[in-house]
Amino acid sequence: MLPALSGDDRVTRCFTLVPGSDFGADALAAIEEVGARTVPWSEAVSRTYDLVIAASPKGDLGRLRGPQVLLPHGAGFNKTIPYEGSADSASGLDPVYLSRAEGAAPIVLHALAHPAQLSRLTTVAPQAARSAKVVGDPTLERVLASRAHRDGYRAALGTGPRTLVALASTWGPESLIRRRPDLPARLAARLPHDEYQLALVVHPNEWSRLGAFELRQRLEPALAAGTLLPRPRDEWASVLVAADALVTDHGSAALYYAAVDDRPVVTACRGGDELLPGSPMDVLLGGVPELGPPEDLPKALRAYRPGRAAEAARAAFAHRHEALRRLRDELYALLDLAPLDQPAPAAAPLPLPDAPRRTPCAFDVQVELTEESIGIARHPAGTGTPGHHLAVEHGAASEQLARSAGLLYRRPSAGPVDEGHLGWTFDGWARRVLSDYPGCRTAAAVLPAGRCLLRVRGQHRPYVLEVGPITENGRVARVDPAAAASAAHAWLTRPTATTGADIDIDIDIDTTLTCMVGARAFPVRVRPATSDEAQQEI
């Protein structure tokens, strides 16, 4: 909404919080984060304003002196809150909250996002409907303005060629995070790490109810397995723009996702008595697959039929790309001011997401070894069935995991090397690791350029892995070199065809393997390392 009045020094913006909300502390924190001026409620009710703009009609809003504007809140008016207002009434369109006592400040504009919302309001509260107009949804404007930034969002999230699955949870007892609290961790355990990335979008009210610390503690198994937890302001929408698929409950975030592009949507829970029949979310959830056990997610995504979610979004949003202009015109008319002699401000793209990323430091690696290829599927260690081998990042995982590893690898050192630095050559480090960890068969170092150096126990010479990219429809995809190291480890330590024993002799190899990660085939050249390469600092 605020961009509709930006750039105008005739307008001064200040904020207050209507008392009584269970989530007020975080609302004030959000205002303070952007550097806006707040006015204590006791002071706010003593003043008179030219315009009062609110996202909800609840509480003592009528005590603020000045004509009032209600903005769209969420998308579609899809749910009822059983313990508030009228039974079975849409939250946000409840006549109990839209009526005004005699002498209270009037609602002069109820801005709505779609004509169907005006029809519903006319049915339940005809008096309130007289001040309602359809202007569109300002939040959707930002989401649509961000479509061209999708690649940047995915790069910031570290998604790469993986399928980014967003999980969207509203708040309250029927939300995904309450009904299926273990779903994020179970999905992270069952989806191969190199094929899927997960992000959990949690409603701000749940962040406020629990607090950021408690929320992260409850989600720790999922976060440790690599699930992203974007912050509840702006970042949630950046993640939705970036996502390839959505798992949702009855929260309206799904409608914003569906309005961007027609990508797969599945439902994890349907909202119980909170979901209003015939609402846009009811239409959406009724037309998309339902997720049963977490391991069925790929099947559920394939079952999605294009057009179902987009149809629901069309029932929630009108006047796309016009909402800010239409809202600006309405607000200036209410302020009795002429708009600035310039075009209406464009919606600002969403910022790059900055959600903390945690890559698992130990993987159970499933291997499918054929004459043509080596298939690799890595899962966070300890979350499922043990695989062909345990691959562990040396220096990052616990000593217990390192002692059990068949492959120990290290990533490039972070930060600049100063004069006091004491480092390792690859060969020195690899020999030390194989000596210290007698159960380890292979030591590997990921190099900054995406290559790997690798030494196999019992073999005289180390190897270089050159992991090639692949091109898909003009896009270049790369795989984590640590995954390629697992493929090379499986191939180099495979039983010989003639004796059935593990290979334990020096092999002068220069060959290209095919490393299968899901349906993608990455070329991995394996060749002996030169003396200089073996002695380079890592």
Coordinates of C-alpha atoms in Angstrom, one line a residue:
M1 CA 0.0 0.0 0.0
L2 CA 2.7 2.5 1.0
P3 CA 4.2 2.9 -2.5
A4 CA 0.9 4.3 -3.6
L5 CA 1.7 7.5 -1.6
S6 CA 5.5 7.5 -1.8
G7 CA 7.4 10.5 -3.0
D8 CA 4.7 12.9 -1.6
D9 CA 6.0 15.3 1.1
R10 CA 2.4 16.4 1.8
V11 CA 1.7 13.0 3.4
T12 CA 3.2 12.0 6.7
R13 CA 3.0 8.3 7.7
C14 CA 3.0 7.1 11.3
F15 CA 2.0 3.8 12.8
T16 CA 0.2 2.5 15.9
L17 CA -0.9 -0.9 17.1
V18 CA -4.5 -1.5 18.1
P19 CA -4.3 -3.3 21.5
G20 CA -5.6 -6.8 22.1
S21 CA -3.7 -8.9 19.5
D22 CA -1.8 -11.9 20.6
F23 CA 0.8 -11.1 17.9
G24 CA 1.4 -7.5 18.6
A25 CA 5.0 -7.6 19.7
D26 CA 6.2 -8.9 16.3
A27 CA 4.0 -6.4 14.5
L28 CA 5.8 -3.5 16.3
A29 CA 9.2 -5.2 15.6
A30 CA 8.4 -5.2 11.9
I31 CA 7.6 -1.5 11.9
E32 CA 10.8 -0.7 13.8
E33 CA 12.8 -2.8 11.4
V34 CA 12.0 -0.6 8.5
G35 CA 12.7 2.5 10.6
A36 CA 9.1 3.8 10.6
R37 CA 7.8 6.1 13.4
T38 CA 5.4 4.6 15.9
V39 CA 2.8 6.3 18.0
P40 CA 1.7 4.8 21.4
W41 CA -2.0 3.8 21.3
S42 CA -2.8 6.2 24.2
E43 CA -1.4 9.1 22.1
A44 CA -2.9 7.8 18.8
V45 CA -6.5 7.9 20.1
S46 CA -6.0 11.5 21.2
R47 CA -5.3 12.8 17.8
T48 CA -7.3 13.4 14.6
Y49 CA -6.1 12.0 11.3
D50 CA -6.9 12.8 7.7
L51 CA -6.9 9.0 6.9
V52 CA -6.6 5.8 9.0
I53 CA -5.5 2.8 7.0
A54 CA -5.8 -0.7 8.5
A55 CA -5.4 -4.3 7.4
S56 CA -8.0 -5.6 9.8
P57 CA -11.3 -4.2 11.2
K58 CA -10.8 -6.0 14.6
G59 CA -10.2 -4.4 18.0
D60 CA -10.9 -0.8 19.0
L61 CA -10.1 0.6 15.6
G62 CA -13.2 2.8 15.8
R63 CA -11.5 4.8 18.5
L64 CA -9.0 6.3 16.1
R65 CA -10.4 9.6 14.9
G66 CA -10.5 10.0 11.1
P67 CA -12.0 8.3 8.0
Q68 CA -10.9 4.7 7.8
V69 CA -9.7 2.5 4.9
L70 CA -9.5 -1.3 5.1
L71 CA -7.0 -3.0 2.8
P72 CA -7.0 -6.6 1.5
H73 CA -5.6 -8.9 4.1
G74 CA -4.4 -12.2 2.8
A75 CA -6.0 -13.5 -0.4
G76 CA -9.5 -14.6 -1.0
F77 CA -11.2 -14.5 2.5
N78 CA -11.0 -18.3 2.7
K79 CA -11.2 -19.1 6.4
T80 CA -13.3 -18.6 9.4
I81 CA -12.0 -18.4 13.0
P82 CA -14.5 -20.4 15.1
Y83 CA -14.0 -18.5 18.3
E84 CA -14.3 -15.0 16.8
G85 CA -17.2 -13.0 15.5
S86 CA -20.1 -14.6 13.5
A87 CA -20.2 -18.4 13.0
D88 CA -19.1 -19.5 9.5
S89 CA -18.3 -15.9 8.5
A90 CA -15.1 -15.2 6.5
S91 CA -12.4 -13.6 8.6
G92 CA -12.1 -10.1 7.2
L93 CA -15.7 -9.9 6.0
D94 CA -17.4 -10.5 9.3
P95 CA -20.3 -8.0 9.9
V96 CA -19.6 -8.1 13.6
Y97 CA -16.3 -6.2 13.0
L98 CA -17.5 -4.1 10.1
S99 CA -20.3 -2.4 11.9
R100 CA -19.6 0.9 13.6
A101 CA -21.2 2.3 16.7
E102 CA -22.7 5.7 16.5
G103 CA -20.0 8.4 16.8
A104 CA -17.2 6.0 15.8
A105 CA -14.9 6.7 12.9
P106 CA -16.5 5.5 9.7
I107 CA -15.1 3.0 7.2
V108 CA -15.0 5.1 4.0
L109 CA -13.3 2.5 1.8
H110 CA -13.1 -1.2 2.1
A111 CA -10.6 -2.1 -0.6
L112 CA -11.2 -5.6 -2.1
A113 CA -9.2 -7.7 -4.5
H114 CA -12.0 -9.4 -6.6
P115 CA -15.6 -8.7 -7.5
A116 CA -16.6 -12.0 -5.9
Q117 CA -15.5 -10.6 -2.6
L118 CA -17.8 -7.6 -3.0
S119 CA -20.7 -9.9 -3.8
R120 CA -20.0 -11.9 -0.6
L121 CA -19.8 -8.7 1.4
T122 CA -23.1 -7.4 -0.1
T123 CA -24.8 -10.6 1.1
V124 CA -23.5 -10.6 4.7
A125 CA -23.2 -6.9 5.4
P126 CA -25.0 -4.7 2.8
Q127 CA -24.4 -1.5 4.8
A128 CA -20.7 -2.1 4.9
A129 CA -20.6 -3.0 1.2
R130 CA -21.6 0.5 0.3
S131 CA -18.1 1.7 1.1
A132 CA -16.4 -1.2 -0.7
K133 CA -14.6 -1.1 -4.0
V134 CA -12.5 -3.6 -6.0
V135 CA -9.0 -2.3 -6.4
G136 CA -6.9 -5.5 -6.7
D137 CA -4.2 -6.8 -4.3
P138 CA -1.0 -4.7 -3.6
T139 CA 0.9 -7.7 -2.3
L140 CA 0.2 -9.6 -5.5
E141 CA 1.7 -6.6 -7.4
R142 CA 5.0 -7.1 -5.7
V143 CA 4.9 -10.9 -6.3
L144 CA 4.2 -10.4 -10.0
A145 CA 6.8 -7.7 -10.3
S146 CA 9.4 -10.2 -9.0
R147 CA 8.9 -12.9 -11.6
A148 CA 11.9 -11.7 -13.6
H149 CA 14.1 -12.1 -10.5
R150 CA 13.4 -15.8 -10.1
D151 CA 16.9 -16.9 -11.1
G152 CA 18.4 -14.5 -8.6
Y153 CA 16.3 -15.8 -5.8
R154 CA 17.2 -19.4 -6.6
A155 CA 20.9 -18.5 -6.7
A156 CA 20.6 -16.8 -3.3
L157 CA 19.0 -19.9 -1.9
G158 CA 21.6 -22.2 -3.4
T159 CA 19.0 -24.2 -5.3
G160 CA 21.0 -25.0 -8.5
P161 CA 19.3 -27.6 -10.7
R162 CA 17.4 -29.1 -7.8
T163 CA 13.6 -29.0 -7.5
L164 CA 12.7 -26.4 -4.9
V165 CA 9.6 -27.5 -3.0
A166 CA 8.0 -24.9 -0.7
L167 CA 5.9 -25.9 2.2
A168 CA 3.4 -23.3 3.2
S169 CA 1.7 -23.3 6.6
T170 CA -0.9 -20.8 7.8
W171 CA -1.5 -20.4 11.6
G172 CA -3.9 -22.0 14.0
P173 CA -4.9 -25.5 15.0
E174 CA -5.7 -26.6 11.4
S175 CA -2.4 -25.4 9.9
L176 CA 0.2 -27.7 8.4
I177 CA 2.7 -26.9 11.1
R178 CA 0.2 -28.1 13.8
R179 CA -1.5 -30.9 11.9
R180 CA 1.7 -32.4 10.4
P181 CA 4.6 -31.0 12.4
D182 CA 6.9 -33.8 11.4
L183 CA 6.3 -33.4 7.6
P184 CA 9.3 -31.1 6.9
A185 CA 11.7 -33.5 8.6
R186 CA 10.2 -36.6 7.0
L187 CA 10.4 -35.0 3.5
A188 CA 14.0 -33.9 4.1
A189 CA 14.8 -37.5 5.1
R190 CA 13.1 -39.1 2.1
L191 CA 13.9 -36.8 -0.8
P192 CA 17.4 -37.1 -2.3
H193 CA 19.5 -34.1 -1.3
D194 CA 20.9 -33.5 -4.8
E195 CA 17.5 -33.6 -6.5
Y196 CA 15.3 -31.6 -4.1
Q197 CA 15.6 -28.5 -1.8
L198 CA 12.9 -27.8 0.8
A199 CA 11.8 -24.4 2.2
L200 CA 9.2 -24.0 4.9
V201 CA 7.1 -20.8 4.8
V202 CA 5.5 -20.3 8.2
H203 CA 2.8 -17.7 8.8
P204 CA 4.0 -14.6 10.9
N205 CA 1.4 -15.4 13.6
E206 CA 3.1 -18.8 14.3
W207 CA 6.5 -17.0 14.4
S208 CA 5.0 -14.6 16.9
R209 CA 3.2 -17.3 18.9
L210 CA 6.3 -19.4 19.5
G211 CA 9.2 -17.0 19.0
A212 CA 12.0 -17.5 16.5
F213 CA 14.1 -19.5 18.9
E214 CA 11.4 -22.0 19.8
L215 CA 10.2 -22.4 16.2
R216 CA 13.7 -23.2 15.1
Q217 CA 14.2 -25.6 18.0
R218 CA 11.1 -27.5 17.0
L219 CA 12.1 -27.7 13.4
E220 CA 15.8 -28.6 14.1
P221 CA 15.7 -32.0 12.5
A222 CA 14.4 -30.5 9.2
L223 CA 16.8 -27.5 9.4
A224 CA 19.8 -29.8 10.1
A225 CA 18.8 -31.8 7.0
G226 CA 19.0 -28.7 4.8
T227 CA 15.4 -27.3 4.9
L228 CA 15.3 -23.5 4.6
L229 CA 13.2 -21.4 7.0
P230 CA 12.7 -18.0 5.3
R231 CA 11.8 -15.0 7.5
P232 CA 8.1 -14.0 7.7
R233 CA 8.5 -10.6 6.0
D234 CA 9.1 -10.4 2.2
E235 CA 11.3 -13.5 2.1
W236 CA 8.3 -15.8 2.2
A237 CA 7.1 -14.4 -1.1
S238 CA 10.6 -14.5 -2.7
V239 CA 10.7 -18.2 -1.9
L240 CA 7.3 -18.7 -3.5
V241 CA 8.5 -17.0 -6.7
A242 CA 11.6 -19.2 -6.7
A243 CA 9.8 -22.5 -6.0
D244 CA 9.1 -25.3 -8.5
A245 CA 6.3 -26.9 -6.5
L246 CA 4.2 -26.1 -3.4
V247 CA 2.9 -28.3 -0.6
T248 CA 0.2 -26.3 1.3
D249 CA -2.6 -26.2 3.8
H250 CA -5.6 -23.9 3.5
G251 CA -3.5 -20.7 3.9
S252 CA -3.8 -18.0 1.2
A253 CA -0.1 -18.0 0.4
A254 CA -0.9 -20.8 -2.0
L255 CA -3.0 -18.4 -4.1
Y256 CA -0.1 -16.0 -4.4
Y257 CA 2.0 -18.9 -5.6
A258 CA -0.6 -20.0 -8.1
A259 CA -1.0 -16.5 -9.5
V260 CA 2.7 -16.3 -10.5
D261 CA 3.0 -19.4 -12.8
D262 CA 1.1 -22.6 -13.2
R263 CA 3.5 -24.9 -11.3
P264 CA 2.5 -28.0 -9.3
V265 CA 0.5 -27.7 -6.0
V266 CA -0.4 -30.5 -3.6
T267 CA -2.3 -30.3 -0.3
A268 CA -1.0 -31.7 3.0
C269 CA -4.1 -30.9 5.0
R270 CA -7.4 -29.2 4.1
G271 CA -8.3 -26.9 6.9
G272 CA -11.0 -28.7 8.7
D273 CA -13.9 -26.5 9.8
E274 CA -11.8 -23.3 9.1
L275 CA -12.0 -23.6 5.3
L276 CA -15.0 -21.9 3.9
P277 CA -16.9 -23.9 1.2
G278 CA -16.8 -22.2 -2.2
S279 CA -13.9 -19.9 -1.4
P280 CA -10.9 -19.7 -3.8
M281 CA -8.8 -21.9 -1.4
D282 CA -11.6 -24.5 -1.3
V283 CA -11.6 -24.5 -5.1
L284 CA -7.8 -24.8 -5.2
L285 CA -7.6 -27.6 -2.6
G286 CA -10.4 -29.5 -4.3
G287 CA -8.6 -29.6 -7.6
V288 CA -5.1 -30.6 -6.6
P289 CA -3.6 -33.9 -5.4
E290 CA -3.4 -34.7 -1.7
L291 CA -0.1 -35.8 -0.2
G292 CA -0.2 -39.0 1.9
P293 CA 3.0 -40.5 3.1
P294 CA 6.0 -38.1 2.5
E295 CA 7.7 -40.6 0.2
D296 CA 4.8 -40.1 -2.2
L297 CA 5.5 -36.5 -2.9
P298 CA 7.1 -37.0 -6.4
K299 CA 4.1 -39.1 -7.4
A300 CA 1.7 -36.4 -6.1
L301 CA 3.6 -33.7 -8.0
R302 CA 3.3 -35.7 -11.2
A303 CA -0.4 -36.1 -10.6
Y304 CA -1.0 -32.3 -10.6
R305 CA -3.0 -31.2 -13.6
P306 CA -2.1 -27.7 -15.1
G307 CA -4.7 -25.1 -14.7
R308 CA -6.3 -26.2 -11.5
A309 CA -4.4 -23.8 -9.2
A310 CA -4.4 -20.9 -11.7
E311 CA -8.2 -21.2 -11.9
A312 CA -8.5 -20.6 -8.1
A313 CA -6.1 -17.7 -8.3
R314 CA -8.2 -16.0 -10.9
A315 CA -11.1 -16.2 -8.5
A316 CA -9.1 -14.4 -5.8
F317 CA -7.4 -11.6 -7.7
A318 CA -8.6 -9.0 -10.2
H319 CA -7.0 -5.9 -11.8
R320 CA -3.5 -7.5 -11.9
H321 CA -0.8 -4.9 -12.4
E322 CA -3.3 -2.1 -11.7
A323 CA -3.8 -2.3 -7.9
L324 CA -1.3 0.3 -6.9
R325 CA -2.6 2.8 -9.4
R326 CA -6.3 2.2 -8.5
L327 CA -5.5 2.3 -4.8
R328 CA -3.5 5.6 -5.2
D329 CA -6.4 7.2 -7.0
E330 CA -8.8 6.2 -4.2
L331 CA -6.5 7.4 -1.4
Y332 CA -5.8 10.8 -2.9
A333 CA -9.5 11.3 -3.5
L334 CA -10.2 10.6 0.2
L335 CA -7.3 12.9 1.2
D336 CA -8.8 15.6 -1.1
L337 CA -5.4 16.0 -2.7
A338 CA -4.4 16.0 -6.4
P339 CA -2.1 13.1 -7.2
L340 CA 1.5 14.0 -8.0
D341 CA 2.1 14.9 -11.6
Q342 CA 4.0 11.7 -12.3
P343 CA 3.1 8.0 -13.0
A344 CA 1.9 5.9 -10.2
P345 CA 4.8 4.2 -8.5
A346 CA 5.6 0.7 -9.8
A347 CA 5.6 -2.2 -7.4
A348 CA 9.0 -2.9 -6.0
P349 CA 10.5 -6.4 -6.6
L350 CA 10.9 -8.5 -3.6
P351 CA 14.4 -8.6 -2.0
L352 CA 16.8 -11.5 -2.4
P353 CA 16.1 -14.1 0.3
D354 CA 18.7 -14.4 3.0
A355 CA 17.4 -17.5 4.8
P356 CA 20.3 -19.3 6.6
R357 CA 21.5 -22.4 4.7
R358 CA 22.7 -25.5 6.3
T359 CA 24.1 -28.2 4.1
P360 CA 24.2 -31.6 5.8
C361 CA 27.7 -32.7 6.6
A362 CA 27.1 -36.4 6.5
F363 CA 25.2 -38.5 4.0
D364 CA 24.0 -42.1 3.6
V365 CA 24.7 -42.7 0.0
Q366 CA 22.6 -45.1 -2.1
V367 CA 24.5 -46.4 -5.1
E368 CA 23.3 -48.1 -8.3
L369 CA 26.3 -49.4 -10.1
T370 CA 25.9 -50.6 -13.7
E371 CA 28.3 -51.0 -16.6
E372 CA 27.1 -47.7 -18.1
S373 CA 26.7 -45.5 -15.0
I374 CA 26.9 -44.9 -11.3
G375 CA 23.6 -43.7 -9.8
I376 CA 23.9 -41.6 -6.6
A377 CA 21.2 -40.7 -4.1
R378 CA 22.4 -38.9 -1.0
H379 CA 20.2 -38.6 2.1
P380 CA 21.1 -36.9 5.4
A381 CA 22.8 -39.4 7.6
G382 CA 20.7 -41.2 10.2
T383 CA 17.4 -40.2 8.7
G384 CA 16.7 -43.4 6.7
T385 CA 18.2 -46.7 5.7
P386 CA 22.0 -46.9 5.6
G387 CA 23.3 -46.9 2.0
H388 CA 26.3 -48.2 0.1
H389 CA 28.6 -46.0 2.2
L390 CA 28.6 -43.1 4.6
A391 CA 30.1 -39.9 3.2
V392 CA 31.2 -37.4 5.9
E393 CA 32.6 -33.9 5.7
H394 CA 35.8 -34.0 7.7
G395 CA 36.1 -31.3 10.3
A396 CA 32.3 -30.5 10.1
A397 CA 30.6 -33.7 11.3
S398 CA 30.9 -35.4 14.7
E399 CA 33.8 -37.7 15.4
Q400 CA 31.5 -40.6 15.7
L401 CA 30.2 -40.1 12.1
A402 CA 33.8 -39.6 10.9
R403 CA 34.9 -42.9 12.4
S404 CA 32.1 -44.7 10.5
A405 CA 32.7 -43.0 7.2
G406 CA 33.7 -44.9 4.0
L407 CA 34.4 -41.6 2.3
L408 CA 35.8 -38.5 4.2
Y409 CA 35.8 -35.3 2.2
R410 CA 36.6 -31.7 2.9
R411 CA 35.4 -28.5 1.3
P412 CA 37.6 -25.5 0.3
S413 CA 38.8 -23.4 3.2
A414 CA 36.8 -20.2 3.8
G415 CA 38.4 -16.8 3.9
P416 CA 41.8 -15.5 2.9
V417 CA 45.0 -17.1 3.8
D418 CA 47.1 -14.9 6.1
E419 CA 50.8 -15.1 7.1
G420 CA 50.0 -17.2 10.2
H421 CA 48.3 -19.9 8.2
L422 CA 49.4 -23.5 8.5
G423 CA 47.8 -25.6 5.8
W424 CA 47.9 -29.0 4.2
T425 CA 48.9 -30.4 0.8
F426 CA 46.2 -32.7 -0.5
D427 CA 48.5 -35.7 -0.3
G428 CA 49.6 -34.9 3.2
W429 CA 46.0 -34.4 4.4
A430 CA 44.7 -37.6 2.6
R431 CA 47.5 -39.8 4.1
R432 CA 46.8 -38.4 7.6
V433 CA 43.1 -39.0 7.3
L434 CA 43.5 -42.5 6.1
S435 CA 45.9 -43.2 8.9
D436 CA 43.7 -41.6 11.6
Y437 CA 40.5 -43.3 10.4
P438 CA 41.2 -46.9 9.6
G439 CA 37.6 -47.6 8.6
C440 CA 37.8 -44.9 5.8
R441 CA 38.4 -46.2 2.3
T442 CA 38.7 -42.9 0.4
A443 CA 39.7 -39.3 1.2
A444 CA 38.7 -36.5 -1.1
A445 CA 39.1 -32.8 -1.2
V446 CA 36.7 -30.5 -3.1
L447 CA 38.7 -27.8 -4.9
P448 CA 37.4 -24.2 -5.5
A449 CA 37.0 -24.8 -9.2
G450 CA 34.6 -27.7 -8.6
R451 CA 37.1 -30.4 -9.2
C452 CA 38.1 -33.0 -6.6
L453 CA 41.3 -34.7 -5.6
L454 CA 40.8 -38.2 -4.3
R455 CA 43.0 -40.9 -2.7
V456 CA 41.9 -44.5 -2.2
R457 CA 43.4 -46.6 0.5
G458 CA 45.9 -49.2 -0.9
Q459 CA 46.3 -47.4 -4.2
H460 CA 49.6 -45.7 -4.9
R461 CA 48.5 -42.7 -6.8
P462 CA 45.8 -40.2 -6.0
Y463 CA 43.2 -39.2 -8.7
V464 CA 41.7 -36.0 -10.1
L465 CA 38.0 -35.8 -10.7
E466 CA 36.8 -33.3 -13.3
V467 CA 33.1 -32.9 -12.9
G468 CA 31.5 -31.6 -16.0
P469 CA 28.3 -29.6 -16.3
I470 CA 25.3 -30.5 -18.5
T471 CA 23.1 -28.3 -20.7
E472 CA 19.3 -28.4 -20.4
N473 CA 17.2 -26.2 -22.6
G474 CA 19.9 -23.5 -22.7
R475 CA 20.6 -23.8 -18.9
V476 CA 23.9 -25.1 -17.4
A477 CA 23.4 -27.5 -14.5
R478 CA 26.2 -28.6 -12.1
V479 CA 26.2 -31.2 -9.4
D480 CA 27.9 -30.9 -6.0
P481 CA 31.5 -32.3 -6.5
A482 CA 31.1 -34.2 -3.2
A483 CA 28.3 -36.2 -4.8
A484 CA 30.7 -37.0 -7.7
A485 CA 33.3 -38.1 -5.2
S486 CA 30.8 -40.6 -3.8
A487 CA 30.3 -41.9 -7.4
A488 CA 34.0 -42.3 -8.0
H489 CA 34.5 -43.9 -4.5
A490 CA 31.9 -46.5 -5.3
W491 CA 33.5 -47.2 -8.7
L492 CA 37.1 -47.3 -7.6
T493 CA 36.3 -49.6 -4.6
R494 CA 34.0 -51.9 -6.5
P495 CA 34.7 -55.7 -6.5
T496 CA 36.6 -56.8 -9.5
A497 CA 34.8 -58.8 -12.2
T498 CA 37.3 -61.7 -12.1
T499 CA 38.1 -62.2 -8.4
G500 CA 35.2 -60.6 -6.6
A501 CA 37.7 -58.9 -4.3
D502 CA 37.8 -55.1 -3.8
I503 CA 40.3 -53.3 -6.0
D504 CA 43.4 -52.8 -3.9
I505 CA 46.2 -52.2 -6.5
D506 CA 47.4 -49.1 -8.2
I507 CA 45.3 -48.4 -11.3
D508 CA 46.5 -46.1 -14.0
I509 CA 43.1 -44.9 -15.1
D510 CA 41.9 -42.1 -17.4
T511 CA 38.3 -42.6 -18.1
T512 CA 35.0 -40.7 -18.0
L513 CA 32.2 -42.0 -15.8
T514 CA 28.5 -41.2 -16.0
C515 CA 27.2 -40.1 -12.6
M516 CA 23.4 -40.3 -12.5
V517 CA 21.7 -37.9 -10.1
G518 CA 18.0 -38.5 -10.6
A519 CA 17.4 -38.2 -14.3
R520 CA 20.5 -36.1 -14.9
A521 CA 23.7 -37.7 -16.3
F522 CA 26.9 -35.8 -15.3
P523 CA 30.2 -36.7 -16.9
V524 CA 33.0 -37.3 -14.4
R525 CA 36.5 -37.7 -15.7
V526 CA 38.8 -39.8 -13.5
R527 CA 42.5 -39.5 -14.1
P528 CA 45.8 -39.9 -12.1
A529 CA 46.9 -36.7 -10.3
T530 CA 50.2 -35.2 -11.3
S531 CA 52.8 -34.7 -8.6
D532 CA 52.1 -31.0 -8.6
E533 CA 48.3 -31.6 -8.2
A534 CA 48.9 -34.1 -5.3
Q535 CA 51.1 -31.5 -3.5
Q536 CA 48.9 -28.5 -4.0
E537 CA 47.6 -26.7 -0.9
I538 CA 44.0 -27.3 0.1

